[in-house]
Structure formats: structure tokens, C-alpha cells
PDB file of C-alpha atoms in Angstrom:
ATOM      1  CA  MET A   1     -27.674 -10.724 -21.325  1.00 55.00           C
ATOM      2  CA  ILE A   2     -24.727  -8.738 -22.645  1.00 59.00           C
ATOM      3  CA  ARG A   3     -21.498  -9.218 -20.743  1.00 60.00           C
ATOM      4  CA  ARG A   4     -19.080  -6.353 -20.932  1.00 61.00           C
ATOM      5  CA  PRO A   5     -15.409  -6.484 -20.017  1.00 61.00           C
ATOM      6  CA  PRO A   6     -14.492  -4.942 -16.656  1.00 55.00           C
ATOM      7  CA  ARG A   7     -13.468  -1.273 -16.686  1.00 54.00           C
ATOM      8  CA  SER A   8     -10.637  -1.949 -14.269  1.00 51.00           C
ATOM      9  CA  THR A   9      -8.803  -4.758 -12.550  1.00 50.00           C
ATOM     10  CA  PRO A  10      -7.881  -4.534  -8.868  1.00 47.00           C
ATOM     11  CA  LEU A  11      -4.190  -4.794  -8.176  1.00 46.00           C
ATOM     12  CA  TYR A  12      -2.572  -5.126  -4.798  1.00 44.00           C
ATOM     13  CA  SER A  13       0.567  -6.573  -3.385  1.00 48.00           C
ATOM     14  CA  SER A  14       2.127  -7.059  -0.032  1.00 51.00           C
ATOM     15  CA  ALA A  15       5.638  -5.991   0.869  1.00 51.00           C
ATOM     16  CA  ALA A  16       5.655  -7.623   4.280  1.00 56.00           C
ATOM     17  CA  SER A  17       8.765  -7.862   6.415  1.00 60.00           C
ATOM     18  CA  ASP A  18      10.554 -11.162   7.031  1.00 61.00           C
ATOM     19  CA  VAL A  19       8.865 -11.399  10.454  1.00 62.00           C
ATOM     20  CA  TYR A  20       5.403 -11.175   8.864  1.00 61.00           C
ATOM     21  CA  LYS A  21       6.357 -13.658   6.153  1.00 68.00           C
ATOM     22  CA  ARG A  22       7.511 -16.228   8.719  1.00 68.00           C
ATOM     23  CA  GLN A  23       4.354 -15.594  10.741  1.00 67.00           C
ATOM     24  CA  VAL A  24       1.930 -16.077   7.842  1.00 68.00           C
ATOM     25  CA  HIS A  25       3.700 -19.168   6.551  1.00 68.00           C
ATOM     26  CA  GLY A  26       3.984 -20.585  10.078  1.00 70.00           C
ATOM     27  CA  ILE A  27       0.235 -20.495  10.665  1.00 69.00           C
ATOM     28  CA  GLY A  28      -0.615 -21.658   7.148  1.00 67.00           C
ATOM     29  CA  PHE A  29      -2.118 -18.326   6.073  1.00 64.00           C
ATOM     30  CA  SER A  30       0.131 -18.285   3.023  1.00 69.00           C
ATOM     31  CA  GLU A  31       1.826 -21.119   1.157  1.00 74.00           C
ATOM     32  CA  VAL A  32       5.508 -21.490   0.378  1.00 75.00           C
ATOM     33  CA  PRO A  33       5.847 -21.984  -3.398  1.00 76.00           C
ATOM     34  CA  GLU A  34       6.321 -25.587  -4.478  1.00 82.00           C
ATOM     35  CA  GLY A  35       9.967 -26.638  -4.613  1.00 84.00           C
ATOM     36  CA  CYS A  36      11.021 -23.673  -2.450  1.00 80.00           C
ATOM     37  CA  THR A  37      12.091 -23.504   1.187  1.00 82.00           C
ATOM     38  CA  LEU A  38      10.704 -20.805   3.495  1.00 79.00           C
ATOM     39  CA  ASP A  39      14.120 -19.108   3.649  1.00 82.00           C
ATOM     40  CA  LYS A  40      14.385 -19.097  -0.167  1.00 83.00           C
ATOM     41  CA  ALA A  41      10.840 -17.704  -0.523  1.00 76.00           C
ATOM     42  CA  ILE A  42      11.688 -14.905   1.925  1.00 76.00           C
ATOM     43  CA  GLU A  43      14.953 -14.161   0.097  1.00 79.00           C
ATOM     44  CA  LEU A  44      13.154 -13.949  -3.266  1.00 75.00           C
ATOM     45  CA  THR A  45      10.617 -11.418  -1.944  1.00 72.00           C
ATOM     46  CA  LYS A  46      12.955  -9.379   0.246  1.00 74.00           C
ATOM     47  CA  VAL A  47      12.541  -5.603   0.374  1.00 68.00           C
ATOM     48  CA  PRO A  48      15.107  -3.123   1.743  1.00 71.00           C
ATOM     49  CA  GLU A  49      14.835  -2.103   5.410  1.00 72.00           C
ATOM     50  CA  SER A  50      14.880   1.576   4.461  1.00 73.00           C
ATOM     51  CA  ALA A  51      14.086   3.431   1.251  1.00 73.00           C
ATOM     52  CA  ASN A  52      17.108   5.770   1.352  1.00 83.00           C
ATOM     53  CA  ILE A  53      15.385   8.222  -1.015  1.00 88.00           C
ATOM     54  CA  PRO A  54      16.570  11.832  -0.650  1.00 91.00           C
ATOM     55  CA  GLY A  55      13.753  14.146   0.432  1.00 93.00           C
ATOM     56  CA  MET A  56      11.405  11.340   1.517  1.00 93.00           C
ATOM     57  CA  ARG A  57       9.347  12.076   4.627  1.00 94.00           C
ATOM     58  CA  GLU A  58       5.964  11.334   6.149  1.00 95.00           C
ATOM     59  CA  MET A  59       3.058  13.228   4.571  1.00 97.00           C
ATOM     60  CA  THR A  60       1.572  16.158   6.528  1.00 97.00           C
ATOM     61  CA  LYS A  61      -1.603  18.250   6.153  1.00 97.00           C
ATOM     62  CA  GLU A  62       0.442  20.882   4.321  1.00 97.00           C
ATOM     63  CA  ASP A  63       1.220  18.311   1.597  1.00 97.00           C
ATOM     64  CA  VAL A  64      -2.439  17.607   0.740  1.00 98.00           C
ATOM     65  CA  PRO A  65      -2.738  20.146  -2.150  1.00 98.00           C
ATOM     66  CA  GLN A  66       0.505  18.942  -3.755  1.00 98.00           C
ATOM     67  CA  VAL A  67      -0.372  15.252  -3.342  1.00 97.00           C
ATOM     68  CA  ARG A  68      -3.810  15.931  -4.829  1.00 98.00           C
ATOM     69  CA  ALA A  69      -2.179  17.626  -7.837  1.00 97.00           C
ATOM     70  CA  LEU A  70       0.263  14.716  -8.318  1.00 97.00           C
ATOM     71  CA  LEU A  71      -2.473  12.090  -8.056  1.00 96.00           C
ATOM     72  CA  SER A  72      -4.879  14.016 -10.286  1.00 96.00           C
ATOM     73  CA  GLU A  73      -2.237  14.399 -13.003  1.00 96.00           C
ATOM     74  CA  TYR A  74      -1.411  10.688 -12.829  1.00 95.00           C
ATOM     75  CA  LEU A  75      -5.075   9.617 -12.968  1.00 95.00           C
ATOM     76  CA  LYS A  76      -5.759  11.732 -16.096  1.00 95.00           C
ATOM     77  CA  LYS A  77      -4.016   9.125 -18.235  1.00 94.00           C
ATOM     78  CA  PHE A  78      -6.959   6.761 -17.637  1.00 94.00           C
ATOM     79  CA  THR A  79     -10.350   6.951 -19.360  1.00 93.00           C
ATOM     80  CA  LEU A  80     -12.266   6.456 -16.124  1.00 93.00           C
ATOM     81  CA  TYR A  81     -10.878   7.879 -12.886  1.00 93.00           C
ATOM     82  CA  PRO A  82     -12.024   9.420  -9.607  1.00 94.00           C
ATOM     83  CA  ILE A  83     -11.735  13.153  -8.990  1.00 95.00           C
ATOM     84  CA  PHE A  84     -10.515  13.742  -5.445  1.00 96.00           C
ATOM     85  CA  THR A  85     -11.110  16.841  -3.351  1.00 97.00           C
ATOM     86  CA  GLU A  86      -8.495  17.966  -0.853  1.00 97.00           C
ATOM     87  CA  GLU A  87     -10.775  16.627   1.893  1.00 98.00           C
ATOM     88  CA  GLY A  88     -10.839  13.248   0.129  1.00 97.00           C
ATOM     89  CA  ILE A  89      -7.050  13.151  -0.163  1.00 97.00           C
ATOM     90  CA  ALA A  90      -6.734  14.053   3.526  1.00 97.00           C
ATOM     91  CA  HIS A  91      -9.220  11.334   4.490  1.00 96.00           C
ATOM     92  CA  TRP A  92      -7.692   8.556   2.398  1.00 95.00           C
ATOM     93  CA  LEU A  93      -3.987   9.391   2.555  1.00 96.00           C
ATOM     94  CA  LEU A  94      -3.017  11.372   5.664  1.00 97.00           C
ATOM     95  CA  PRO A  95      -1.124   9.000   7.970  1.00 95.00           C
ATOM     96  CA  ARG A  96      -3.186   7.357  10.715  1.00 94.00           C
ATOM     97  CA  LYS A  97      -1.663   4.807  13.090  1.00 90.00           C
ATOM     98  CA  ASP A  98      -2.516   1.217  12.154  1.00 85.00           C
ATOM     99  CA  ILE A  99      -4.669   2.390   9.204  1.00 90.00           C
ATOM    100  CA  VAL A 100      -2.708   4.221   6.502  1.00 92.00           C
ATOM    101  CA  GLN A 101       0.868   5.416   5.982  1.00 92.00           C
ATOM    102  CA  THR A 102       1.889   7.914   3.281  1.00 94.00           C
ATOM    103  CA  PHE A 103       5.285   9.358   2.418  1.00 93.00           C
ATOM    104  CA  VAL A 104       6.111  12.220   0.068  1.00 96.00           C
ATOM    105  CA  VAL A 105       9.349  12.942  -1.766  1.00 95.00           C
ATOM    106  CA  VAL A 106      10.187  16.647  -1.876  1.00 96.00           C
ATOM    107  CA  ASP A 107      12.819  18.529  -3.844  1.00 95.00           C
ATOM    108  CA  ALA A 108      15.148  21.280  -2.574  1.00 94.00           C
ATOM    109  CA  GLU A 109      12.286  23.834  -2.742  1.00 94.00           C
ATOM    110  CA  ASN A 110      10.069  21.537  -0.617  1.00 92.00           C
ATOM    111  CA  LYS A 111       7.828  20.792  -3.620  1.00 95.00           C
ATOM    112  CA  ALA A 112       6.350  17.283  -3.663  1.00 96.00           C
ATOM    113  CA  THR A 113       7.611  15.316  -6.649  1.00 96.00           C
ATOM    114  CA  ASP A 114       6.265  11.888  -5.700  1.00 95.00           C
ATOM    115  CA  PHE A 115       4.410  10.001  -3.002  1.00 95.00           C
ATOM    116  CA  VAL A 116       3.765   6.439  -1.870  1.00 92.00           C
ATOM    117  CA  SER A 117       0.998   5.143   0.345  1.00 92.00           C
ATOM    118  CA  TYR A 118      -0.047   1.856   1.913  1.00 88.00           C
ATOM    119  CA  HIS A 119      -2.910   0.718   4.074  1.00 87.00           C
ATOM    120  CA  ILE A 120      -2.481  -1.523   7.091  1.00 83.00           C
ATOM    121  CA  VAL A 121      -4.789  -4.542   6.904  1.00 79.00           C
ATOM    122  CA  PRO A 122      -5.231  -6.814   9.944  1.00 78.00           C
ATOM    123  CA  TYR A 123      -6.195 -10.463   9.448  1.00 75.00           C
ATOM    124  CA  ASN A 124      -7.280 -13.086  11.930  1.00 75.00           C
ATOM    125  CA  ALA A 125      -6.304 -16.690  11.281  1.00 72.00           C
ATOM    126  CA  LEU A 126      -7.368 -19.772  13.208  1.00 71.00           C
ATOM    127  CA  LYS A 127      -5.069 -22.789  13.435  1.00 71.00           C
ATOM    128  CA  ALA A 128      -5.662 -25.729  15.749  1.00 65.00           C
ATOM    129  CA  GLY A 129      -8.123 -23.678  17.810  1.00 73.00           C
ATOM    130  CA  ILE A 130      -5.663 -20.808  18.341  1.00 73.00           C
ATOM    131  CA  GLU A 131      -6.434 -17.413  16.853  1.00 76.00           C
ATOM    132  CA  TYR A 132      -3.555 -15.454  15.368  1.00 72.00           C
ATOM    133  CA  GLN A 133      -3.628 -11.831  14.251  1.00 75.00           C
ATOM    134  CA  VAL A 134      -1.445 -10.944  11.285  1.00 72.00           C
ATOM    135  CA  THR A 135      -1.038  -7.406   9.981  1.00 72.00           C
ATOM    136  CA  PHE A 136      -0.024  -6.597   6.396  1.00 68.00           C
ATOM    137  CA  PRO A 137       0.828  -3.372   4.608  1.00 70.00           C
ATOM    138  CA  TYR A 138      -0.994  -3.175   1.255  1.00 67.00           C
ATOM    139  CA  LYS A 139      -0.071  -0.541  -1.276  1.00 66.00           C
ATOM    140  CA  SER A 140      -2.838   1.937  -1.899  1.00 58.00           C
TER     141      SER A 140
END
């Protein structure tokens, strides 16, 4: 059998709020790093409450062609990449409550220059017979 190296490596991260971090550590879903208090762990992974990026707004249907062009151009730097249709971009990236959130950054001419997206992932955790639901945003 010939084993070949993987073509890609999955990468994801969570930028959860302090409330989520306390919740997941409180039920044992996530560990506090050794030698660190919960407050210190939260401080080390803190993200700003707002982005404060000029021109940033929620993505709309009208943004789909521009977002597709931005993503397609970015993906071309890889040897192996998916080719998205506008329908695919709309399906995967248009904001849907409790599923996906996408923001675009537009310039003065309302042309998209950047975008960011994250998916909302719910988890159920069981501790001492009590079920907890924890929701995380994961970058797309």
C-alpha cells in the first residue's frame, strides 16, 4: 500500500465570547490550560466586541457575484481548489440565522474588497446527568 501525504489540512478556530468560554469551561467541555486560571485563559483569547472596520456590513444577495470573485481569486493560489457557482456562494455564505453569518467590506464605490464568514455550530454536553447546549461560531 502506498501512503500519500494529505492534499490539505483542515483548519478551524473558535472566537467565542467570554460568556461562551465560561460556559464551556464550566461544564468541562473545554479545559483551562495547565497553570492558568479561567480569567487568565479568557484574557489571553479575548476578541474585540466590535470590528470597527469602515465599510463592513452584513452580506446580501447583491454581494454574491463580488464575493464569488474575491473567493475565486484567493483560491487560485492553491493547486487544488473548488470552483464555486453563484448559487453555491449563496447557499454556503448568505447569512442564515443560527447557521451562517457573513460580512463584506465595501469601499466608497460599494465594491466588495473583503469578506469574513463563520458558521454557527451547536454542541450538546452532558455533565452529571444534565444536558447543556453550547453554541460556537467557527470561521468558514
